[in-house]
Amino acid sequence: VPMPTRPRPRVVIAGAGFGGINATKALVDGPFEITLIDRDNYHGFWPLLYQVATAGLGPDDIAHPVRGMFNDVTNVHVRLGTVSGVDFERKLVAVEGEADIGYDYLIIAVGSATSDFGIPGVDQHAFALKTLPDAVRLRNHVLMTFERADACPELVDEGILTIVLAGGGSTGVEMAGALSELISRNLASDFPHLDITRARVVVVEMADHLIGAFSPSSQANALETLKRMGVEVRLNSAIAQVAAGCVELKDGSTIPCGTVVWTAGIRANPLADQLGLEQGRGGAVKVGEDLSLPGHPEVFVLGDLALASDRHGDPYPQLAQVAIQGGRHAARCIRRRMAGKATKPFRYHNHGIMATIGRRSAVAELPGGIKLRGTAGWISWLAVHLVFLVGFHNRMIVLAKWGWNYLTWDRASRVILDEGSKTPTGQARA
Ligand SMILES: Cc1cc2nc3c(=O)[nH]c(=O)nc-3n(C[C@H](O)[C@H](O)[C@H](O)COP(=O)(O)OP(=O)(O)OC[C@H]3O[C@@H](n4cnc5c(N)ncnc54)[C@H](O)[C@@H]3O)c2cc1C
């Protein structure tokens, strides 16, 4: 058991996402000096990111200032900074442009990044949806395509109003449903001189089904619901290349379009490649059963960054609940180590998965084989997301906006914020 050289052990937590925040909360009442470092000054609630991209919510509705979460305690030191490396021997965390930070215990939870799988053109021509700036950029761009089409209707023939969603996972499906509602309800009235029936939302998915994590009946339900909403779904279709103004499929066909959203792949945060640790699928860091690093019992890696497995050796999915529970587990392990006790293996408890498709339509699969569809699925989706959204203020605002949207169909955040909107995110951050 490492004996702390100071009265209170220093715990450094890299990343104030789902994992980092929950680890901090679980340690805050203990005898620790905690330094919580994030490159942003907010905690982002990514499951609602697509609502920012589709003008249903504003960016700060789903973000909560990290300092605001811990301003009533004195042992949490919030630092704005980008972690660039770790010296595991000297127990130092490197932060870009700042002095190294020493630790007795370290939790690394910096999450994941978009992966283009090496497909040409994705980086230059497709929009990512991983960060708040990504979502705002995408919203700006989609709104700009309608502005440009309105000013120059010939562009409609070139496909400017076609939005291609690359990847039919939960994010692709949720985006498709929300975009279709944004277009048919809001943009149709905002642009009365545009033939809105020419706007297309196309989901391109390699597999023969949507939302791979769900059961076949939920997959079929999602497909049917999207089709009913007018979304085109191309299954068994792989993207070969993304170019300016079109997507090329492996079968040789092309889809002319004004927007491509890349939701098809994620990989570990690039910091994983800097750490010199053993990596597995998607660059994720291989961890021991208790989420600590082999050979470094004082270091824990968790959430999307970690390759952690269940008792059968199957890797845990990259989901918010895995990160939340992982953060709490790492905190428990630190307390046990301090008390001279052995740590326990991390076991993720699946509370269910859900995806919303549109108004009064969602699929939810809960433990015990319970499946909810349509309105029941949607209400449970709303409730769960409100409960887990961080911050009372955010919950109230989101509840009010959803209520307003439900009554009026108004996706009110249809605001173009900056000039950067005209170019896709070649430089998308990790
Ligand atoms: C669009 C989208 C929709 C999603 N929908 C769902 C859903 O419906 N349900 C679900 O369960 N999961 C969903 N997820 C996945 C879920 O958000 C992740 O599994 C979860 O966020 C992982 O938690 P984490 O703590 O590992 O990483 P994150 O929550 O991403 O937190 C990582 C933190 O690290 C910070 N960071 C990154 N790099 C650095 C650095 N170098 N230095 C300092 N700080 C850094 C980031 O700013 C961030 O705050 C979704 C993800 C996305 C992108």
Coordinates of C-alpha atoms and ligand atoms in Angstrom, one line a residue:
V1 CA 0.0 0.0 0.0
P2 CA 1.6 3.3 -1.0
M3 CA 2.0 5.4 2.1
P4 CA 1.1 9.0 1.3
T5 CA 3.9 11.4 2.0
R6 CA 1.4 14.1 2.8
P7 CA -1.4 14.0 5.3
R8 CA -4.0 13.9 2.6
P9 CA -3.3 11.9 -0.5
R10 CA -3.3 13.8 -3.8
V11 CA -5.8 12.4 -6.3
V12 CA -5.6 13.8 -9.8
I13 CA -8.5 13.1 -12.1
A14 CA -8.0 13.8 -15.8
G15 CA -11.4 14.5 -17.6
A16 CA -14.6 15.9 -16.0
G17 CA -16.9 13.7 -18.1
F18 CA -19.2 11.0 -16.8
G19 CA -16.3 9.0 -15.3
G20 CA -14.3 11.9 -13.9
I21 CA -17.2 13.7 -12.3
N22 CA -18.6 10.6 -10.6
A23 CA -15.1 9.6 -9.3
T24 CA -14.8 13.1 -7.9
K25 CA -18.2 13.0 -6.2
A26 CA -17.4 9.7 -4.7
L27 CA -14.1 10.9 -3.2
V28 CA -15.1 14.4 -2.2
D29 CA -16.1 13.6 1.4
G30 CA -12.9 11.6 2.0
P31 CA -9.4 12.8 3.2
F32 CA -8.2 13.7 -0.3
E33 CA -6.9 16.7 -2.1
I34 CA -8.5 16.3 -5.5
T35 CA -7.3 18.0 -8.7
L36 CA -9.9 17.7 -11.5
I37 CA -8.5 18.7 -14.9
D38 CA -10.5 19.2 -18.1
R39 CA -9.7 20.9 -21.4
D40 CA -13.2 22.6 -21.2
N41 CA -14.7 24.5 -18.2
Y42 CA -17.9 22.4 -18.5
H43 CA -19.2 18.9 -18.1
G44 CA -21.0 17.9 -21.3
F45 CA -24.1 15.7 -21.4
W46 CA -23.4 13.9 -24.7
P47 CA -26.6 11.9 -25.0
L48 CA -28.4 15.2 -25.7
L49 CA -25.8 16.5 -28.1
Y50 CA -27.8 15.7 -31.2
Q51 CA -30.6 18.0 -29.8
V52 CA -28.1 20.9 -30.0
A53 CA -27.1 19.9 -33.5
T54 CA -30.8 19.9 -34.5
A55 CA -31.8 23.2 -32.8
G56 CA -33.9 21.6 -30.1
L57 CA -31.7 22.8 -27.3
G58 CA -29.0 25.4 -26.9
P59 CA -25.3 24.4 -26.2
D60 CA -25.4 25.6 -22.6
D61 CA -28.6 23.7 -21.8
I62 CA -26.6 20.4 -21.9
A63 CA -23.3 21.7 -20.4
H64 CA -22.6 22.4 -16.7
P65 CA -19.6 24.5 -15.5
V66 CA -17.3 22.1 -13.6
R67 CA -16.4 24.7 -11.0
G68 CA -20.0 25.2 -10.3
M69 CA -20.3 21.5 -9.3
F70 CA -17.6 21.7 -6.6
N71 CA -17.7 25.3 -5.4
D72 CA -19.1 24.3 -2.0
V73 CA -16.1 22.1 -1.1
T74 CA -12.5 23.1 -0.5
N75 CA -10.7 19.9 -1.3
V76 CA -11.5 19.9 -5.1
H77 CA -9.2 22.0 -7.2
V78 CA -10.6 22.5 -10.7
R79 CA -8.1 23.1 -13.4
L80 CA -8.7 24.2 -17.0
G81 CA -6.1 22.5 -19.1
T82 CA -5.3 19.8 -21.6
V83 CA -3.5 16.7 -20.2
S84 CA -0.7 15.8 -22.7
G85 CA 1.0 12.9 -20.9
V86 CA 1.8 11.1 -17.7
D87 CA 5.2 10.1 -16.2
F88 CA 4.0 7.0 -14.3
E89 CA 7.4 6.5 -12.6
R90 CA 7.7 10.0 -11.2
K91 CA 3.9 10.2 -10.7
L92 CA 3.5 13.4 -12.7
V93 CA 0.7 14.5 -15.0
A94 CA 1.8 16.8 -17.9
V95 CA -0.6 19.6 -18.7
E96 CA -0.1 21.6 -21.9
G97 CA 1.7 24.9 -21.2
E98 CA 1.7 24.5 -17.5
A99 CA 3.7 22.9 -14.7
D100 CA 3.4 19.2 -14.1
I101 CA 1.0 18.0 -11.4
G102 CA 2.1 15.4 -8.9
Y103 CA -0.2 12.6 -7.7
D104 CA -0.5 9.8 -5.2
Y105 CA -3.5 8.4 -7.1
L106 CA -4.5 9.1 -10.7
I107 CA -7.7 8.5 -12.6
I108 CA -7.6 9.0 -16.3
A109 CA -11.1 9.4 -18.0
V110 CA -10.6 11.6 -21.0
G111 CA -13.1 9.7 -23.2
S112 CA -13.1 9.0 -26.9
A113 CA -12.7 10.7 -30.2
T114 CA -14.2 10.3 -33.7
S115 CA -12.6 7.7 -35.9
D116 CA -12.8 7.9 -39.7
F117 CA -11.5 4.4 -40.2
G118 CA -9.1 5.8 -42.7
I119 CA -12.0 6.5 -45.2
P120 CA -10.8 9.2 -47.6
G121 CA -12.5 12.6 -47.2
V122 CA -14.2 12.1 -43.9
D123 CA -11.8 14.4 -42.1
Q124 CA -12.1 17.2 -44.6
H125 CA -15.8 17.0 -45.7
A126 CA -17.8 15.3 -42.9
F127 CA -19.1 16.8 -39.7
A128 CA -18.3 15.0 -36.4
L129 CA -20.7 15.0 -33.5
K130 CA -18.5 14.5 -30.4
T131 CA -18.2 17.9 -28.8
L132 CA -20.4 21.0 -28.2
P133 CA -18.5 23.0 -30.8
D134 CA -19.1 20.1 -33.2
A135 CA -22.9 20.3 -32.6
V136 CA -23.0 24.1 -33.0
R137 CA -20.9 23.9 -36.2
L138 CA -23.3 21.2 -37.6
R139 CA -26.4 23.2 -36.7
N140 CA -24.9 26.3 -38.3
H141 CA -24.1 24.4 -41.4
V142 CA -27.4 22.7 -41.9
L143 CA -29.2 26.1 -41.4
M144 CA -26.8 27.7 -43.9
T145 CA -27.6 25.1 -46.5
F146 CA -31.2 26.1 -46.4
E147 CA -30.2 29.8 -46.5
R148 CA -28.1 29.1 -49.6
A149 CA -30.8 27.1 -51.3
D150 CA -33.3 29.8 -50.7
A151 CA -31.0 32.4 -52.3
C152 CA -30.0 30.1 -55.1
P153 CA -32.6 27.4 -55.8
E154 CA -30.5 25.7 -58.5
L155 CA -28.4 24.4 -55.6
V156 CA -31.3 22.2 -54.6
D157 CA -30.8 20.2 -57.9
E158 CA -27.2 19.6 -56.8
G159 CA -28.4 18.1 -53.5
I160 CA -27.6 20.9 -51.1
L161 CA -30.7 20.0 -49.0
T162 CA -29.6 16.3 -48.7
I163 CA -28.2 15.3 -45.3
V164 CA -26.3 12.0 -45.2
L165 CA -25.9 10.4 -41.8
A166 CA -23.0 8.0 -41.9
G167 CA -23.8 5.3 -39.4
G168 CA -27.1 3.9 -38.2
G169 CA -26.2 3.5 -34.5
S170 CA -28.1 5.4 -31.8
T171 CA -26.7 8.8 -32.7
G172 CA -27.4 8.4 -36.4
V173 CA -31.0 7.3 -35.7
E174 CA -31.6 10.1 -33.2
M175 CA -30.2 12.6 -35.5
A176 CA -32.3 11.3 -38.4
G177 CA -35.5 11.6 -36.5
A178 CA -34.8 15.0 -35.1
L179 CA -33.6 16.4 -38.5
S180 CA -36.7 15.1 -40.2
E181 CA -38.8 17.0 -37.6
L182 CA -36.7 20.1 -37.8
I183 CA -37.1 20.2 -41.6
S184 CA -40.8 19.2 -41.9
R185 CA -42.0 21.5 -39.1
N186 CA -39.6 24.4 -38.7
L187 CA -37.6 24.9 -41.9
A188 CA -40.7 24.2 -44.0
S189 CA -42.3 27.3 -42.5
D190 CA -39.1 29.4 -42.2
F191 CA -38.5 28.9 -46.0
P192 CA -42.0 29.1 -47.6
H193 CA -40.5 29.6 -51.1
L194 CA -38.3 26.5 -50.9
D195 CA -39.7 23.1 -52.1
I196 CA -39.1 21.4 -48.8
T197 CA -40.1 18.0 -50.2
R198 CA -36.7 18.1 -52.0
A199 CA -34.9 18.0 -48.6
R200 CA -33.7 14.5 -47.9
V201 CA -32.3 12.8 -44.8
V202 CA -30.4 9.6 -45.7
V203 CA -29.0 7.1 -43.2
V204 CA -26.2 5.0 -44.6
E205 CA -25.4 1.8 -42.6
M206 CA -23.0 -1.0 -43.4
A207 CA -24.9 -3.7 -41.5
D208 CA -28.3 -5.1 -42.4
H209 CA -29.9 -3.4 -39.4
L210 CA -29.9 -0.1 -37.5
I211 CA -29.0 0.4 -33.8
G212 CA -26.8 -2.8 -33.5
A213 CA -26.8 -2.8 -29.7
F214 CA -30.6 -3.4 -29.6
S215 CA -32.7 -6.6 -30.2
P216 CA -34.0 -7.3 -33.7
S217 CA -37.5 -6.3 -32.8
S218 CA -36.3 -2.8 -31.6
Q219 CA -34.1 -2.5 -34.7
A220 CA -37.2 -3.2 -36.9
N221 CA -39.2 -0.7 -35.0
A222 CA -36.6 2.0 -35.5
L223 CA -36.4 1.3 -39.2
E224 CA -40.1 1.3 -39.6
T225 CA -40.5 4.6 -37.6
L226 CA -37.8 6.4 -39.5
K227 CA -39.2 5.3 -42.9
R228 CA -42.6 6.5 -41.8
M229 CA -41.0 9.9 -41.0
G230 CA -39.7 10.1 -44.6
V231 CA -36.1 9.2 -43.7
E232 CA -34.3 7.1 -46.4
V233 CA -32.4 4.2 -44.9
R234 CA -29.7 2.4 -46.9
L235 CA -28.7 -0.8 -45.1
N236 CA -25.8 -3.0 -46.3
S237 CA -24.2 0.1 -47.7
A238 CA -20.6 1.0 -47.0
I239 CA -19.1 4.4 -47.6
A240 CA -16.0 4.4 -49.8
Q241 CA -15.3 8.1 -49.8
V242 CA -16.6 11.5 -48.8
A243 CA -16.0 14.3 -51.3
A244 CA -17.1 17.9 -51.5
G245 CA -20.8 17.7 -52.3
C246 CA -21.2 13.9 -52.4
V247 CA -20.8 10.6 -50.7
E248 CA -19.5 7.6 -52.7
L249 CA -20.7 4.2 -51.7
K250 CA -18.7 1.0 -52.1
D251 CA -21.2 -0.3 -54.7
G252 CA -20.1 2.6 -57.0
S253 CA -23.2 4.8 -56.5
T254 CA -23.0 8.3 -55.2
I255 CA -25.3 10.5 -53.1
P256 CA -25.0 14.2 -53.9
C257 CA -25.5 16.1 -50.6
G258 CA -24.9 19.3 -48.8
T259 CA -24.1 17.8 -45.4
V260 CA -22.4 14.6 -44.2
V261 CA -22.5 13.7 -40.5
W262 CA -20.0 11.1 -39.4
T263 CA -21.4 9.1 -36.6
A264 CA -20.0 5.8 -37.8
G265 CA -17.0 5.3 -35.6
I266 CA -15.2 6.2 -32.3
R267 CA -11.8 5.5 -31.0
A268 CA -10.0 6.2 -27.7
N269 CA -8.9 9.8 -27.0
P270 CA -5.5 10.4 -28.8
L271 CA -4.0 10.8 -25.3
A272 CA -4.1 7.0 -25.1
D273 CA -1.5 6.9 -27.9
Q274 CA 0.8 9.2 -25.9
L275 CA 0.8 7.1 -22.7
G276 CA 3.0 4.2 -23.8
L277 CA 0.4 1.7 -22.4
E278 CA -0.9 -1.5 -23.9
Q279 CA -3.9 -0.7 -26.2
G280 CA -6.6 -2.8 -27.6
R281 CA -9.6 -2.3 -29.9
G282 CA -10.0 1.3 -31.1
G283 CA -6.9 2.3 -29.2
A284 CA -8.5 1.8 -25.8
V285 CA -6.1 1.3 -22.9
K286 CA -6.1 -2.3 -21.5
V287 CA -6.8 -2.3 -17.7
G288 CA -6.9 -4.9 -15.0
E289 CA -10.1 -6.3 -13.5
D290 CA -10.3 -3.4 -10.9
L291 CA -9.7 -0.8 -13.7
S292 CA -6.1 -0.1 -12.5
L293 CA -3.1 -0.3 -14.8
P294 CA -1.1 -3.4 -14.7
G295 CA 2.0 -2.6 -12.6
H296 CA 0.5 0.7 -11.4
P297 CA -2.1 0.0 -8.8
E298 CA -2.3 3.7 -8.0
V299 CA -3.5 4.5 -11.6
F300 CA -7.1 3.9 -12.9
V301 CA -8.3 4.2 -16.5
L302 CA -12.0 4.1 -17.1
G303 CA -14.9 5.1 -19.3
D304 CA -14.6 5.3 -23.1
L305 CA -10.8 5.4 -22.8
A306 CA -10.5 1.9 -21.1
L307 CA -10.8 -1.5 -22.5
A308 CA -12.4 -3.2 -19.5
S309 CA -14.1 -6.6 -19.8
D310 CA -16.7 -8.6 -18.0
R311 CA -16.2 -12.0 -16.4
H312 CA -16.4 -13.7 -19.8
G313 CA -13.8 -11.4 -21.3
D314 CA -16.3 -9.4 -23.4
P315 CA -15.4 -5.7 -23.5
Y316 CA -17.9 -3.3 -21.8
P317 CA -19.6 -0.9 -24.3
Q318 CA -18.7 2.8 -24.5
L319 CA -21.8 4.1 -22.6
A320 CA -22.4 6.8 -20.0
Q321 CA -23.4 4.2 -17.4
V322 CA -20.2 2.2 -17.8
A323 CA -18.2 5.4 -17.2
I324 CA -20.4 6.6 -14.3
Q325 CA -20.1 3.2 -12.5
G326 CA -16.4 3.0 -13.4
G327 CA -15.7 6.4 -11.8
R328 CA -17.5 5.3 -8.6
H329 CA -15.6 2.0 -8.7
A330 CA -12.2 3.6 -9.0
A331 CA -13.1 5.8 -6.0
R332 CA -14.0 2.8 -4.0
C333 CA -10.7 1.1 -5.0
I334 CA -8.7 4.1 -3.8
R335 CA -10.4 4.1 -0.4
R336 CA -9.8 0.3 -0.1
R337 CA -6.1 0.7 -1.0
M338 CA -5.8 3.5 1.6
A339 CA -7.4 1.1 4.2
G340 CA -4.9 -1.6 3.2
K341 CA -7.6 -3.8 1.7
A342 CA -7.6 -5.6 -1.6
T343 CA -9.6 -4.0 -4.5
K344 CA -12.6 -5.7 -6.1
P345 CA -13.1 -6.4 -9.8
F346 CA -15.3 -3.8 -11.7
R347 CA -18.7 -5.2 -12.7
Y348 CA -20.9 -3.1 -14.8
H349 CA -24.6 -3.3 -14.0
N350 CA -26.7 -2.8 -17.1
H351 CA -29.7 -0.6 -16.3
G352 CA -30.9 -0.7 -19.9
I353 CA -30.3 1.1 -23.2
M354 CA -32.6 3.5 -25.0
A355 CA -32.7 5.6 -28.2
T356 CA -35.3 8.1 -29.2
I357 CA -36.4 8.3 -32.8
G358 CA -38.8 11.3 -32.7
R359 CA -41.8 12.8 -30.9
R360 CA -43.5 10.1 -28.9
S361 CA -41.3 7.4 -30.3
A362 CA -38.3 5.7 -28.7
V363 CA -37.0 2.2 -28.1
A364 CA -35.9 1.2 -24.6
E365 CA -34.6 -2.2 -23.5
L366 CA -34.5 -2.6 -19.7
P367 CA -33.2 -5.5 -17.6
G368 CA -35.5 -8.5 -17.3
G369 CA -36.3 -8.4 -21.0
I370 CA -38.6 -5.4 -20.7
K371 CA -39.0 -3.6 -24.0
L372 CA -40.7 -0.2 -24.4
R373 CA -41.7 1.3 -27.7
G374 CA -43.5 4.3 -29.0
T375 CA -44.9 6.7 -26.4
A376 CA -44.0 4.5 -23.4
G377 CA -40.4 4.3 -24.6
W378 CA -40.3 8.0 -25.3
I379 CA -41.6 9.0 -21.8
S380 CA -39.1 6.7 -20.2
W381 CA -36.4 8.2 -22.4
L382 CA -37.4 11.8 -21.4
A383 CA -37.5 10.9 -17.7
V384 CA -34.1 9.1 -17.6
H385 CA -32.4 11.9 -19.5
L386 CA -33.9 14.6 -17.2
V387 CA -32.8 12.7 -14.1
F388 CA -29.2 12.2 -15.3
L389 CA -28.7 15.6 -16.8
V390 CA -26.3 17.4 -14.4
G391 CA -27.6 20.5 -12.6
F392 CA -31.0 21.6 -11.4
H393 CA -31.0 24.7 -13.7
N394 CA -30.2 22.6 -16.8
R395 CA -33.0 20.2 -15.9
M396 CA -35.6 23.0 -15.5
I397 CA -34.5 24.6 -18.8
V398 CA -34.5 21.4 -20.7
L399 CA -37.9 20.4 -19.3
A400 CA -39.4 23.8 -20.2
K401 CA -37.9 23.6 -23.7
W402 CA -39.2 20.1 -24.3
G403 CA -42.6 21.1 -23.0
W404 CA -42.6 24.1 -25.4
N405 CA -41.4 22.0 -28.3
Y406 CA -44.1 19.4 -27.5
L407 CA -46.9 21.9 -27.6
T408 CA -45.7 24.0 -30.5
W409 CA -43.2 21.8 -32.5
D410 CA -40.9 24.7 -32.3
R411 CA -37.2 23.8 -32.3
A412 CA -36.3 27.3 -31.2
S413 CA -32.5 27.3 -31.3
R414 CA -32.4 27.9 -35.0
V415 CA -29.5 30.4 -34.7
I416 CA -26.5 30.6 -37.0
L417 CA -23.7 31.6 -34.7
D418 CA -20.5 32.1 -36.6
E419 CA -18.7 32.2 -39.9
G420 CA -17.0 28.9 -39.2
S421 CA -20.3 27.3 -40.0
K422 CA -19.6 27.3 -43.7
T423 CA -16.7 24.9 -43.4
P424 CA -16.9 21.4 -42.1
T425 CA -14.8 20.3 -39.2
G426 CA -11.6 19.1 -40.7
Q427 CA -10.0 20.1 -37.5
A428 CA -12.5 18.4 -35.2
R429 CA -11.0 18.1 -31.8
A430 CA -10.5 14.8 -30.0
Ligands
LIG1 C1 -23.4 12.2 -29.6 C2 -23.2 11.2 -28.5 C3 -24.4 10.6 -28.0 C4 -24.3 9.6 -27.0 N1 -25.4 9.1 -26.5 C5 -25.3 8.2 -25.5 C6 -26.5 7.6 -24.9 O1 -27.6 8.0 -25.3 N2 -26.4 6.8 -23.8 C7 -25.2 6.4 -23.3 O2 -25.1 5.7 -22.4 N3 -24.0 6.9 -23.9 C8 -24.1 7.8 -24.9 N4 -22.9 8.3 -25.4 C9 -21.7 7.8 -24.9 C10 -21.3 8.5 -23.6 O3 -21.4 9.9 -23.7 C11 -19.9 8.1 -23.3 O4 -19.8 6.7 -23.2 C12 -19.4 8.7 -22.0 O5 -19.4 10.1 -22.1 C13 -18.0 8.2 -21.6 O6 -17.6 8.9 -20.4 P1 -16.1 9.3 -20.2 O7 -16.0 9.9 -18.8 O8 -15.2 8.2 -20.5 O9 -15.9 10.4 -21.3 P2 -16.6 11.8 -21.5 O10 -17.8 11.9 -20.8 O11 -16.5 12.1 -22.9 O12 -15.6 12.8 -20.7 C14 -14.3 13.0 -21.1 C15 -13.8 14.4 -20.6 O13 -12.4 14.5 -20.8 C16 -12.1 15.8 -21.3 N5 -10.9 15.7 -22.1 C17 -10.6 15.1 -23.2 N6 -9.3 15.1 -23.5 C18 -8.7 15.8 -22.5 C19 -7.4 16.1 -22.3 N7 -6.4 15.8 -23.1 N8 -7.1 16.8 -21.1 C20 -8.1 17.2 -20.3 N9 -9.4 16.9 -20.5 C21 -9.7 16.2 -21.6 C22 -13.3 16.2 -22.2 O14 -13.5 17.6 -22.3 C23 -14.5 15.5 -21.4 O15 -15.0 16.5 -20.5 C24 -23.0 9.3 -26.5 C25 -21.9 9.9 -26.9 C26 -22.0 10.9 -28.0 C27 -20.7 11.5 -28.5

